[in-house]
XYZ file of C-alpha atoms in Angstrom:
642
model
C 173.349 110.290 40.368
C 176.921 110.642 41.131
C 177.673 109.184 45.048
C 179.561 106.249 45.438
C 177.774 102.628 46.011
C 176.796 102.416 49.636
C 174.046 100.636 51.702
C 170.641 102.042 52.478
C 170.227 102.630 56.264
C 166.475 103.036 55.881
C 163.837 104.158 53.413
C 165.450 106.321 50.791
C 163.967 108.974 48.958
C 165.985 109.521 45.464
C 166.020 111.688 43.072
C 167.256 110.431 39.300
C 169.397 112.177 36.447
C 166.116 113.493 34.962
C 164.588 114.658 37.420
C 162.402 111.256 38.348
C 161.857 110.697 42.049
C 161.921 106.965 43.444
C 161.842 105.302 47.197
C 164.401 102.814 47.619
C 164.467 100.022 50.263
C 166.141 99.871 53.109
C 169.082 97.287 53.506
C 169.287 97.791 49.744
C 172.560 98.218 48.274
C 172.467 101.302 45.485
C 175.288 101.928 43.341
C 175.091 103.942 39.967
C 175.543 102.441 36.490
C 175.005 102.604 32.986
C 172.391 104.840 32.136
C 170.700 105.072 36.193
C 170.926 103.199 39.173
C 170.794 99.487 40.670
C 169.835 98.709 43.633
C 170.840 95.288 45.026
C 169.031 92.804 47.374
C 171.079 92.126 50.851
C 171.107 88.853 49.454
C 172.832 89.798 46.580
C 171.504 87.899 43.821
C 168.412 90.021 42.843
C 168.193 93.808 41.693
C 166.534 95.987 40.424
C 168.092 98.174 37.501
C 166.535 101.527 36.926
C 167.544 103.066 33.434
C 166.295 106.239 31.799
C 165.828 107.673 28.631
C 165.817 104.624 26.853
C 164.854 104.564 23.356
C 162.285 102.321 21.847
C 158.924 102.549 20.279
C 157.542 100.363 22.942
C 158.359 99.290 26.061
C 158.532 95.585 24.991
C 161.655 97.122 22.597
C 163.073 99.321 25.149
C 163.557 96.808 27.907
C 164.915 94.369 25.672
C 167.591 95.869 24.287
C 168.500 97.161 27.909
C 168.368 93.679 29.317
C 170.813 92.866 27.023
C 173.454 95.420 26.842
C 173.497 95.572 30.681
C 172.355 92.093 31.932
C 172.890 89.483 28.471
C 170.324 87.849 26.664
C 166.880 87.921 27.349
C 164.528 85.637 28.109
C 161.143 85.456 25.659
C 158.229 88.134 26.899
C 155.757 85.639 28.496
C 153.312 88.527 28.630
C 153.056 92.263 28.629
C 149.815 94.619 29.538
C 149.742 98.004 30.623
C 148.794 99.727 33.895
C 146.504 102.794 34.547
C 148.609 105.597 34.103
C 149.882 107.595 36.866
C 152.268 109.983 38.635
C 152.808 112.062 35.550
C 153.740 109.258 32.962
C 152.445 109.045 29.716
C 152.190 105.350 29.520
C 153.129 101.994 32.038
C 153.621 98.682 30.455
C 154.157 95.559 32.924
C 156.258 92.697 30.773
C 157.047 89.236 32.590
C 160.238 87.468 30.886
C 159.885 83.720 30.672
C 162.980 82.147 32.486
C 163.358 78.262 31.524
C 161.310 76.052 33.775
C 165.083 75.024 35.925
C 166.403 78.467 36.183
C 164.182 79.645 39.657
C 165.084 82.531 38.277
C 163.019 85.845 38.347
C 162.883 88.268 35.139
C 160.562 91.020 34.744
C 160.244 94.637 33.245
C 158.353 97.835 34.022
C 158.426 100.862 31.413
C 157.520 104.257 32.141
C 156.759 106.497 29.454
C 158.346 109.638 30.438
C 159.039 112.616 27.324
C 162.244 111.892 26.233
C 162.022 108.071 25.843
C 161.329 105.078 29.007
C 162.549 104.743 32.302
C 162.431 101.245 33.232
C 162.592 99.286 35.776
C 164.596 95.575 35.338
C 163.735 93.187 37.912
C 166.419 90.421 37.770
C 167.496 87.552 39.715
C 166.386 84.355 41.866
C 163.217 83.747 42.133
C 163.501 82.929 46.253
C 165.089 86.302 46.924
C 162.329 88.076 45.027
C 159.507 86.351 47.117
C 161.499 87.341 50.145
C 161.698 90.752 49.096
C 158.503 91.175 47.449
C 157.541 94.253 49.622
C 160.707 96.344 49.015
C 160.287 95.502 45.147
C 157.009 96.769 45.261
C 157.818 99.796 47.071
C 160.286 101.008 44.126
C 157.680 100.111 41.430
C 154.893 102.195 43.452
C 156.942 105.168 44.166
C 158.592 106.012 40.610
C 157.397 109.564 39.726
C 157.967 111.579 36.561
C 159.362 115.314 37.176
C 157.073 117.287 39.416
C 154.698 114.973 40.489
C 153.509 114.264 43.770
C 151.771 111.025 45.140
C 148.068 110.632 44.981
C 146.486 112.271 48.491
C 142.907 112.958 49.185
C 143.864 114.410 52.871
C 141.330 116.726 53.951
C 138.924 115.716 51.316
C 135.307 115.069 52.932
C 133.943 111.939 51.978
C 130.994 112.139 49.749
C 127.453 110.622 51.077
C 127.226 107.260 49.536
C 124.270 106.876 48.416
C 121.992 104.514 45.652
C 123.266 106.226 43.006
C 126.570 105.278 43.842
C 125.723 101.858 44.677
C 124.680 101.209 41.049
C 127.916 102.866 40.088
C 129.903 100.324 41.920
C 127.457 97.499 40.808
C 127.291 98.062 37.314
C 130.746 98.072 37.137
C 131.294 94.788 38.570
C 128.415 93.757 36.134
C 130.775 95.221 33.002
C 133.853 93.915 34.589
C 132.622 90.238 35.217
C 131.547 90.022 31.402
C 134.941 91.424 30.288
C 136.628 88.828 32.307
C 134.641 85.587 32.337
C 133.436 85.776 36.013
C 130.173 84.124 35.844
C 129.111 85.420 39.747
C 129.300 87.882 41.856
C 128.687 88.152 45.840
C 128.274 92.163 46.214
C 127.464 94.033 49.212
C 127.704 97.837 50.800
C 127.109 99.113 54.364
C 127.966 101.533 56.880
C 128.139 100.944 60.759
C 124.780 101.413 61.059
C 122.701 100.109 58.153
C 123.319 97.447 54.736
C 123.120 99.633 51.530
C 122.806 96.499 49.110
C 123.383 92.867 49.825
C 122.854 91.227 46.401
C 124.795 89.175 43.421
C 125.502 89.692 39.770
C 125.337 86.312 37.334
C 125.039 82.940 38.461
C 126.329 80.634 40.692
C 127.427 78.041 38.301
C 127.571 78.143 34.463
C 125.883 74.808 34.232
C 122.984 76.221 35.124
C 120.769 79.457 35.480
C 120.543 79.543 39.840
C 120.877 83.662 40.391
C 123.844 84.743 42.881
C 122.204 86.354 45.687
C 122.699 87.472 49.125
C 122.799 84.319 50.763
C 124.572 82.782 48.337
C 127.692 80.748 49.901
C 130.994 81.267 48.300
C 134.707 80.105 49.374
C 136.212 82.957 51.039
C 139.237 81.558 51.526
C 142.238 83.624 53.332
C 139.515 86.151 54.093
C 138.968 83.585 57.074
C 142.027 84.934 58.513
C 140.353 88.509 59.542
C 137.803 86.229 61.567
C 140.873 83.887 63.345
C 142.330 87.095 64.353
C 138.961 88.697 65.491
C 138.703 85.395 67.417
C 142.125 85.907 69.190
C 141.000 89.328 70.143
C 137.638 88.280 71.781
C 140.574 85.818 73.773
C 142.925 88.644 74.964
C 139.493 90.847 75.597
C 138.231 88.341 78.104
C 141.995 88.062 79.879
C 142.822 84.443 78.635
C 145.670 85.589 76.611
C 147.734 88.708 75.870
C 149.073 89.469 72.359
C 152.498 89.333 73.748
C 152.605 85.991 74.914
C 155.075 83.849 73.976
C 153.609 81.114 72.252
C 155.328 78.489 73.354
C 154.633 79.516 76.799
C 150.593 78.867 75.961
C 151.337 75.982 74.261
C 154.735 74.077 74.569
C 154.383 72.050 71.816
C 154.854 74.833 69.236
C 158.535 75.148 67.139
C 159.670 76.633 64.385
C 162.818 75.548 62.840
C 164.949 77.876 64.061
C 165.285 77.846 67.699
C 165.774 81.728 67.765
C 162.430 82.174 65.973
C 160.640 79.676 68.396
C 161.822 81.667 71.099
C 161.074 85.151 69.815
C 157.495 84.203 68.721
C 154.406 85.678 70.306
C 150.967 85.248 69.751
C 150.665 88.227 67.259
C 153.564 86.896 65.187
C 151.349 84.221 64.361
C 149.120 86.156 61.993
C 151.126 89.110 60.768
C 153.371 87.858 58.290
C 156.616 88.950 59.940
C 158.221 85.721 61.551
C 160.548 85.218 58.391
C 159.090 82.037 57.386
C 158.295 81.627 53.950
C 155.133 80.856 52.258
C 156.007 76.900 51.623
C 151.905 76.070 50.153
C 152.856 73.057 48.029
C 154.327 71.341 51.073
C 150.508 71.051 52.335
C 148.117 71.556 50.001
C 149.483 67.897 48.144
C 149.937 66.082 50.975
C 146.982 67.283 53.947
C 143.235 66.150 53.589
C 140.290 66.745 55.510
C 141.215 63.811 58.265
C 144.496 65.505 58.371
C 144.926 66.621 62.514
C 145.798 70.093 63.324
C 149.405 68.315 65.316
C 150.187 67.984 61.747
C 150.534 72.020 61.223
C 152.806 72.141 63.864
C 154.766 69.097 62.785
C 155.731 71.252 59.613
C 156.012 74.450 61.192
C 158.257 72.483 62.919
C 160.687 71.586 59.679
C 160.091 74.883 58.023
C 163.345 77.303 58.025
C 162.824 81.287 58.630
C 164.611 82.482 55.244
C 164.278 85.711 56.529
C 164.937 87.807 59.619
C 162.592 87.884 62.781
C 160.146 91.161 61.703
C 162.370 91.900 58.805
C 160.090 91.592 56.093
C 156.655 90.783 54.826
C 156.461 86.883 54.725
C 152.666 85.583 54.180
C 152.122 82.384 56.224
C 149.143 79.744 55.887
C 150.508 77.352 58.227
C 151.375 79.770 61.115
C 147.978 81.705 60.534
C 146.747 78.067 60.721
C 148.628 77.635 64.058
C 147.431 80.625 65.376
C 143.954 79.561 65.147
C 144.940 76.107 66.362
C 146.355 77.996 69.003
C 143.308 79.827 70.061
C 141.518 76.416 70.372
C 143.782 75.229 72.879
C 143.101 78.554 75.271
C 139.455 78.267 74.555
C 138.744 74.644 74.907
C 142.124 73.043 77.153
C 139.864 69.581 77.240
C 139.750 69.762 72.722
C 141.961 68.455 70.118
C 143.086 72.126 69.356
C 141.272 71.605 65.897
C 138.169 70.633 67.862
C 138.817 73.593 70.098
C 139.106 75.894 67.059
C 135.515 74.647 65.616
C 134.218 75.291 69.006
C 135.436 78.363 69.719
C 134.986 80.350 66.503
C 131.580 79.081 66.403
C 130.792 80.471 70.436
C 132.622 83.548 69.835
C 132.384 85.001 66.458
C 129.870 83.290 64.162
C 126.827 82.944 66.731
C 127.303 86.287 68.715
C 127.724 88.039 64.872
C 124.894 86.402 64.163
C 126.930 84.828 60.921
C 124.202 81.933 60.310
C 125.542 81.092 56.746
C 129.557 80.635 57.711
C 130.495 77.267 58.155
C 133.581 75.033 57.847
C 131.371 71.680 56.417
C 131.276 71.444 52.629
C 128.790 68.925 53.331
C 126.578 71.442 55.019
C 127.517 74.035 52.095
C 126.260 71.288 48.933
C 123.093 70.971 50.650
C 122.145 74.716 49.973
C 122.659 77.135 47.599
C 126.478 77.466 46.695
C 128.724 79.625 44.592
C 130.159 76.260 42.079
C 134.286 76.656 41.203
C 135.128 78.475 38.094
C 138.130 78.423 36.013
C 138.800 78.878 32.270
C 139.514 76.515 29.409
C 142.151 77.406 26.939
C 139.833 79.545 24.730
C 139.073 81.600 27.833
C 135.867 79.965 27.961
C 134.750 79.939 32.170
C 134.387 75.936 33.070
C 132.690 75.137 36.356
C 134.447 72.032 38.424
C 133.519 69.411 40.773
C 136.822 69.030 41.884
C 137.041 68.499 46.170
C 138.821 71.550 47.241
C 138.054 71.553 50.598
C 139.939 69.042 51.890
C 143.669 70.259 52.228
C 142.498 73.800 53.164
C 140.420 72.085 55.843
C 143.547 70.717 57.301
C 144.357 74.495 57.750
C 140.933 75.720 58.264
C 141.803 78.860 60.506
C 143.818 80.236 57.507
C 141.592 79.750 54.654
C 138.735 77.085 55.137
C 135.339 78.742 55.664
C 132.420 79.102 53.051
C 130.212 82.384 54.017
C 127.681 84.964 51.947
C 127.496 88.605 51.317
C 125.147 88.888 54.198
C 127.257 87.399 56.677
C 130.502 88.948 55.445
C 128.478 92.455 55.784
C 127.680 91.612 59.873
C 131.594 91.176 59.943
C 132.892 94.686 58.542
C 130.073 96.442 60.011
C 131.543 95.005 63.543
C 134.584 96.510 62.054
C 133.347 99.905 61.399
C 131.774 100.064 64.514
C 135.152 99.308 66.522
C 133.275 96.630 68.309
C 129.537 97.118 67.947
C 126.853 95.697 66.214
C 123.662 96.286 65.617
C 123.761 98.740 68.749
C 125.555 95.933 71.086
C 129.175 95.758 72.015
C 130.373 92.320 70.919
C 134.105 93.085 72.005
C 136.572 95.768 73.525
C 137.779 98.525 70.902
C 140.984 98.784 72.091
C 141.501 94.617 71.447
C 139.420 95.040 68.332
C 141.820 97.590 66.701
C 145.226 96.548 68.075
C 144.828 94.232 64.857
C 145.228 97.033 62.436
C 148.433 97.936 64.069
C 150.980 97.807 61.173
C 154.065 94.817 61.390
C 155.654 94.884 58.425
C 155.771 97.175 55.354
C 154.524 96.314 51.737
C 155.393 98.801 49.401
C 155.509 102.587 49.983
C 151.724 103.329 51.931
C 151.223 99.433 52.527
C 151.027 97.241 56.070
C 149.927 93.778 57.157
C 148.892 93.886 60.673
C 147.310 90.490 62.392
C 145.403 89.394 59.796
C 144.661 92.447 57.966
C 146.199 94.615 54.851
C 146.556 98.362 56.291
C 146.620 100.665 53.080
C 147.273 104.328 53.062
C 147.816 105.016 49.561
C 145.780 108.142 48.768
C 146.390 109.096 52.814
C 143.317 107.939 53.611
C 142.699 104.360 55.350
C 141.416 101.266 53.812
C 141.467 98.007 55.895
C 141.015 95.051 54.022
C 142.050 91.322 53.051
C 141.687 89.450 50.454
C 141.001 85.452 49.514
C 142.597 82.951 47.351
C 141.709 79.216 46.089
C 141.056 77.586 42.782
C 138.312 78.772 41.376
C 137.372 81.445 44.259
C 138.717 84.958 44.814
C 136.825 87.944 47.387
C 137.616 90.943 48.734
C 136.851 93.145 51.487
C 137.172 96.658 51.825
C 136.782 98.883 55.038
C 137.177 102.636 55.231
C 137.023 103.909 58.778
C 137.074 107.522 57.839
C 134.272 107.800 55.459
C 132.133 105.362 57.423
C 131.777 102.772 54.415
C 132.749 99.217 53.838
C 132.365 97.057 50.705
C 132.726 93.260 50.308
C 133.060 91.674 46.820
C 132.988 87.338 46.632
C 133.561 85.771 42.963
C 133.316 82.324 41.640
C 136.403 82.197 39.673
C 140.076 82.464 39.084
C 139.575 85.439 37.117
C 137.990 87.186 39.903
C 141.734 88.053 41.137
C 141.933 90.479 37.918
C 138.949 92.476 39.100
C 139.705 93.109 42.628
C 142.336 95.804 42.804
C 139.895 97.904 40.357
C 136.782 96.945 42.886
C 138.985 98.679 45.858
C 139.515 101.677 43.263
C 136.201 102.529 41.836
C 135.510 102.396 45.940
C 138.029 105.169 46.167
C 136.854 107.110 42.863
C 133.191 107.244 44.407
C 133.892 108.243 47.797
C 136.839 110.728 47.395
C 136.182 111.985 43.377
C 139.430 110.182 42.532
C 140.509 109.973 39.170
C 139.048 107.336 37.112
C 141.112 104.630 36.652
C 139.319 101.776 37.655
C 137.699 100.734 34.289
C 141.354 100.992 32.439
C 142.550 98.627 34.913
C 139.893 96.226 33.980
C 140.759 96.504 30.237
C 144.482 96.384 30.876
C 143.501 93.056 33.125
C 141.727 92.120 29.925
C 144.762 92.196 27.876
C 146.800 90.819 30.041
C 144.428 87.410 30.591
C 143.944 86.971 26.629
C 148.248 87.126 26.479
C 148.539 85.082 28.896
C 146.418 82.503 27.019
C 148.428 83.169 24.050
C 151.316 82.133 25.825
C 149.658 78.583 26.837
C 148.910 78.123 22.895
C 152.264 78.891 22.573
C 154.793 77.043 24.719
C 152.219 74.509 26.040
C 152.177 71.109 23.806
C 148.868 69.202 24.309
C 148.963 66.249 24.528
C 152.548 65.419 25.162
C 154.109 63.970 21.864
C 154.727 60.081 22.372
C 158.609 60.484 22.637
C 158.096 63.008 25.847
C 155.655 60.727 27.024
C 157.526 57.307 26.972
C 160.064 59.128 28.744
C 158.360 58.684 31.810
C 158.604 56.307 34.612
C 155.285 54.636 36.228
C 156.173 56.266 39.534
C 158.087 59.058 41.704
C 158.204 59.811 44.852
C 159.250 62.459 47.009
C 160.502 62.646 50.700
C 158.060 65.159 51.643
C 155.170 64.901 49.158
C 154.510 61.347 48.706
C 153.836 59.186 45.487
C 153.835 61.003 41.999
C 152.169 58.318 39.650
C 151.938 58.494 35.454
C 149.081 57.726 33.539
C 148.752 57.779 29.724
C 145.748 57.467 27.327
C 144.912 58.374 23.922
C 143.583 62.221 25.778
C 147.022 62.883 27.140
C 149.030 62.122 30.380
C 148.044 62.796 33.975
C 149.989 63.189 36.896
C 147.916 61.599 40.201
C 149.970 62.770 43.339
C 148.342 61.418 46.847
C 144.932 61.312 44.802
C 144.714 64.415 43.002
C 144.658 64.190 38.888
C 146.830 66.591 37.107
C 146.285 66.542 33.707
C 149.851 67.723 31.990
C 151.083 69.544 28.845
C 154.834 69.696 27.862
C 157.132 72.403 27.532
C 160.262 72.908 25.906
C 162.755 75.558 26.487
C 166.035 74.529 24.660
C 167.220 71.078 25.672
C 164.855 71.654 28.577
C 161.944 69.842 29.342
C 159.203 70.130 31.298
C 155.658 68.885 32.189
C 153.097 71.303 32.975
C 149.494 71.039 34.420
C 146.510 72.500 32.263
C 143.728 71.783 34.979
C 141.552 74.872 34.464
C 141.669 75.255 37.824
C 145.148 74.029 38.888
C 147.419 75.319 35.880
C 150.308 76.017 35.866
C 152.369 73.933 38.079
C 155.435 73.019 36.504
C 157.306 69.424 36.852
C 161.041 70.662 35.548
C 162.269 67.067 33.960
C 165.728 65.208 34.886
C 166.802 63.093 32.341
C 169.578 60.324 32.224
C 171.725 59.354 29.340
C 169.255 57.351 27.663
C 166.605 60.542 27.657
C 164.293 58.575 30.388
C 162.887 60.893 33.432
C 164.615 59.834 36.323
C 163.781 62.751 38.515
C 160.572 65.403 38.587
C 161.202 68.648 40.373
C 158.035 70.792 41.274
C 159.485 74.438 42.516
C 158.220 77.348 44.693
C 160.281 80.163 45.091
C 161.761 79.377 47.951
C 161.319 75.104 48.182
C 161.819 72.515 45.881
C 160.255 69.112 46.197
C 161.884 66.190 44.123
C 160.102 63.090 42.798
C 162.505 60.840 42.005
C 161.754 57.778 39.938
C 160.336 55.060 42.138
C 162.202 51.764 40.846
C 160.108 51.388 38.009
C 161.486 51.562 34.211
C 160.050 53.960 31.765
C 156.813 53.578 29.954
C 157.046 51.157 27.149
């Protein structure tokens, strides 16, 4: 490529020195270089480098000595695993850099085996920029083709009739794929409009013991609430109490964002489709909200939390405002309610009852007293460890985004509602046309991706798959709906390492209803790989416990402005963090003169307390980062551990 730098009015299609085809992002700046291209955030302290024909036995080699003849020195691989192959490349090898704990910087690789050597991809930069532009990155990774090829497309390709045999197909390989990755239960079920084609489970519900998952089994499904907030706005605007469109202020006066221009802009669908420019901003929350936590508390953030991004400029995921939204729908429901109340109320009248969702429910105390899908995460041998811990009680704070416990069964009422654009069961529950405006795409993610209000719009092989997926400790699920072929799929786990086997669940859909090209089961085993590195990497860099001379380094107490009270604990086991009640267990890291304290929870690990140190080597200062916040426990008058 020869053309002068220049910015990117829009979507780019590009063609590289070898013949390699790539989409870059708009508002990108793209300017040649060494060896291939760079493209540059608007921000301008993130890019993305793409070099060819780089030489190297493996990509690990390749991207390392680029890094360093074109960026300096690199940091240590944290972990590498490789990707399904695709899009005429002979290999693709994912490597994550390990930046020091302070740096909020962002460092990763992609290589692409092509015939004369790699073409990588160098992702480098801050951390906060990358977060913002998350979408656009993942719109150059997806759309990097050798010579020739063309993207995936099964356009005019009838579905194929999906029928028992390809039910087992789909369950036994969730059975082989929960084995290879520690997932001790599985929530599956299958349907079209009209009928269930298996409700069931794989494993059990809690190692401890030998209770089957079945059907009716209740698991956390976490962000896949969402879906049913925004189903629960429709049935508003379908009965004429509210119109997407309207301002949300304008329904309810108390709302604010902090930026006036954002308050002002804000409708009711900007609260649930990730485009309003705020960023994600979890930790400021989920450490501080508990169940008595009111919902004027959302809006009392919302109210502090900066857009770091324009208004419908990019893909931003939200918990708070999705929690707002829901909030919101309270208040129009039930004007007499504590909007939280009114939320309760109002999902329950409107979606769980007419659905005939029986297990979904908001009360833990409702869930324990049944059968229950137990928290799983793994110990450092990779061993899965069921906890006790109370999870429930900052996600209730913000149950509209994230809060409810439901089964297979009821999760199958949902998507068949779905497929049939507003019918169930031969009734119509609600309006298509308010039904569907939520799969109306806001924002872009990647090169055939959407979020609309509440749901992920994929077009990928060009045909459609609306889905969503769920997050907390311990608890990951997916659901998949394909209008076109009729079919929907819903998969709820019981661990943290149920995240690695969703993306291949929405494939192995794909591969049995369009005859893709099996790739589902190497993404399990490249998931595999990339799991057992990453626990490598904890053996590695991770000290447990904390040597005594780390340890004494640290005050009795810190405290933070908008967190609360970090306090230190010590014992012949280790040291433990307890901020606003919860118990962190820690391990140390080291990077150079840099220190760090590290959580090893098996289901909170990984949160990282970067370590300020005066002259004397005592901790005066703990700083606990996002990508776009950091929250700083300073030392709370007390002198360091003797």
């Amino acid at each position: 490529m020869t053309e002068a730098a220049r910015v990117l009015t829009g979507d780019t299609a590009v063609r590289l020195a070898t013949g390699a085809s790539v989409t870059l992002p708009r508002g990108w700046r793209i300017e040649p270089g060494l060896g291939g291209i760079t493209v540059t955030a608007p921000e301008g302290d993130f890019a993305i480098r793409l070099i060819e024909n780089e030489a190297g036995d493996t990509a690990e080699a390749a991207a390392t000595a680029a890094w360093e003849r074109l960026i300096g020195p690199p940091p240590p691989i944290r972990v590498a695993g490789d990707e399904p192959t695709r899009d005429g490349w002979g290999a693709i090898r994912v490597i994550a850099f390990d930046p020091p704990p302070a740096a909020r910087g962002w460092a990763s690789a992609v290589g692409y085996r092509g015939a004369a050597g790699w073409t990588l991809a160098l992702l480098d930069g801050a951390s906060a920029t990358f977060e913002r532009r998350m979408a656009a990155a993942v719109l150059v990774m997806q759309s990097l083709r050798a010579p020739g090829f063309a993207r995936e497309s099964f356009a005019g390709t009838p579905p194929r009739e999906f029928g028992a045999a390809e039910v087992e197909a789909l369950r036994g390989f969730l059975a082989h794929a929960a084995r290879r990755l520690a997932v001790p239960g599985i929530g599956l079920g299958v349907a079209t409009r009209d009928r269930v084609l298996f409700a069931g489970g794989i494993g059990v519900r809690d190692v401890r013991r030998a209770d089957p998952v079945t059907a009716d089994t209740r698991f956390r499904i976490a962000s896949n609430t969402k879906p049913l907030t925004t189903l629960l706005l429709a049935m508003l605007v379908d009965e004429g109490r509210v119109r997407w469109t309207d301002r949300v202020r304008d329904v309810y006066p108390a709302f604010r964002l902090g930026s006036p221009d954002a308050t002002e802009l804000a409708q009711i669908r900007h609260l649930v489709s990730a485009s309003t420019g705020l960023p994600r901003a979890d930790l400021a929350w989920s450490l501080v909200f508990d169940r008595a936590t009111p919902a004027s508390r959302t809006f009392d953030l919302l109210a502090r939390t900066v857009p770091t991004s324009g208004f419908g400029e990019v893909y931003q995921y939200s918990n708070l405002l999705a929690a707002a939204a829901g909030f919101v729908a309270g208040r129009i429901a039930h004007p007499e309610l504590d909007p939280g109340v009114g939320y309760d109320r109002a999902i329950q009248e409107r979606v769980l009852d007419p659905l005939g969702m029986a297990d979904t429910c908001f009360d833990p105390r409702r869930v324990r007293g049944g059968a229950f899908a137990a928290a799983h995460g793994t110990d450092l041998a990779g061993r899965p460890v069921a906890s006790d811990r109370d999870l429930d009680g900052a996600v209730h704070a913000l149950r509209p985004s994230g809060a409810a416990w439901s089964s297979v069964s009821d999760m199958l009422r949902y998507v068949r509602l779905e497929l049939g654009e507003g019918m169930l069961d031969g009734k119509r529950l609600i309006g298509r046309d308010a039904l569907l405006e939520r799969r109306e795409p806001f924002v872009t993610i990647g090169e055939c991706g959407a979020y609309g209000m509440g749901l992920n719009i994929d077009r990928s092989g060009d045909v459609t798959v609306i889905a969503h997926g769920g997050s907390l400790p311990g608890a990951m699920s997916d659901f998949a709906i394909l209008p076109e072929a009729g079919i929907a799929a819903v998969v709820l786990t019981n661990a943290d390492n149920g995240q690695f086997l969703l993306p291949a669940f929405r494939r192995r859909l794909i591969e049995l209803i369009y005859g893709a090209e099996p790739k589902a089961e190497a993404q399990i085993e490249g998931m595999v790989a990339r799991v057992a590195a990453e626990r490598r990497h904890w053996a590695r860099v991770v000290r447990l416990p904390p040597p005594p001379s780390d340890a004494a380094r640290l005050a009795v107490r810190y405290r933070s402005a908008e967190i609360g009270t970090l306090s230190v604990s010590r014992g012949s086991d280790g040291v433990a963090f307890r901020v606003n009640g919860l118990d962190l267990a820690v391990g140390v890291q080291r990077v150079g003169d840099m220190l760090a304290f590290v959580t090893i929870d098996p289901l909170l690990r990984g949160l990282t307390f970067a370590a300020e140190t005066d002259a004397q080597g005592s901790v005066v200062a703990l700083v606990l980062r996002e990508a776009q916040q950091e929250y700083r426990f300073v030392r709370d008058g007390e002198a360091p551990h003797d």
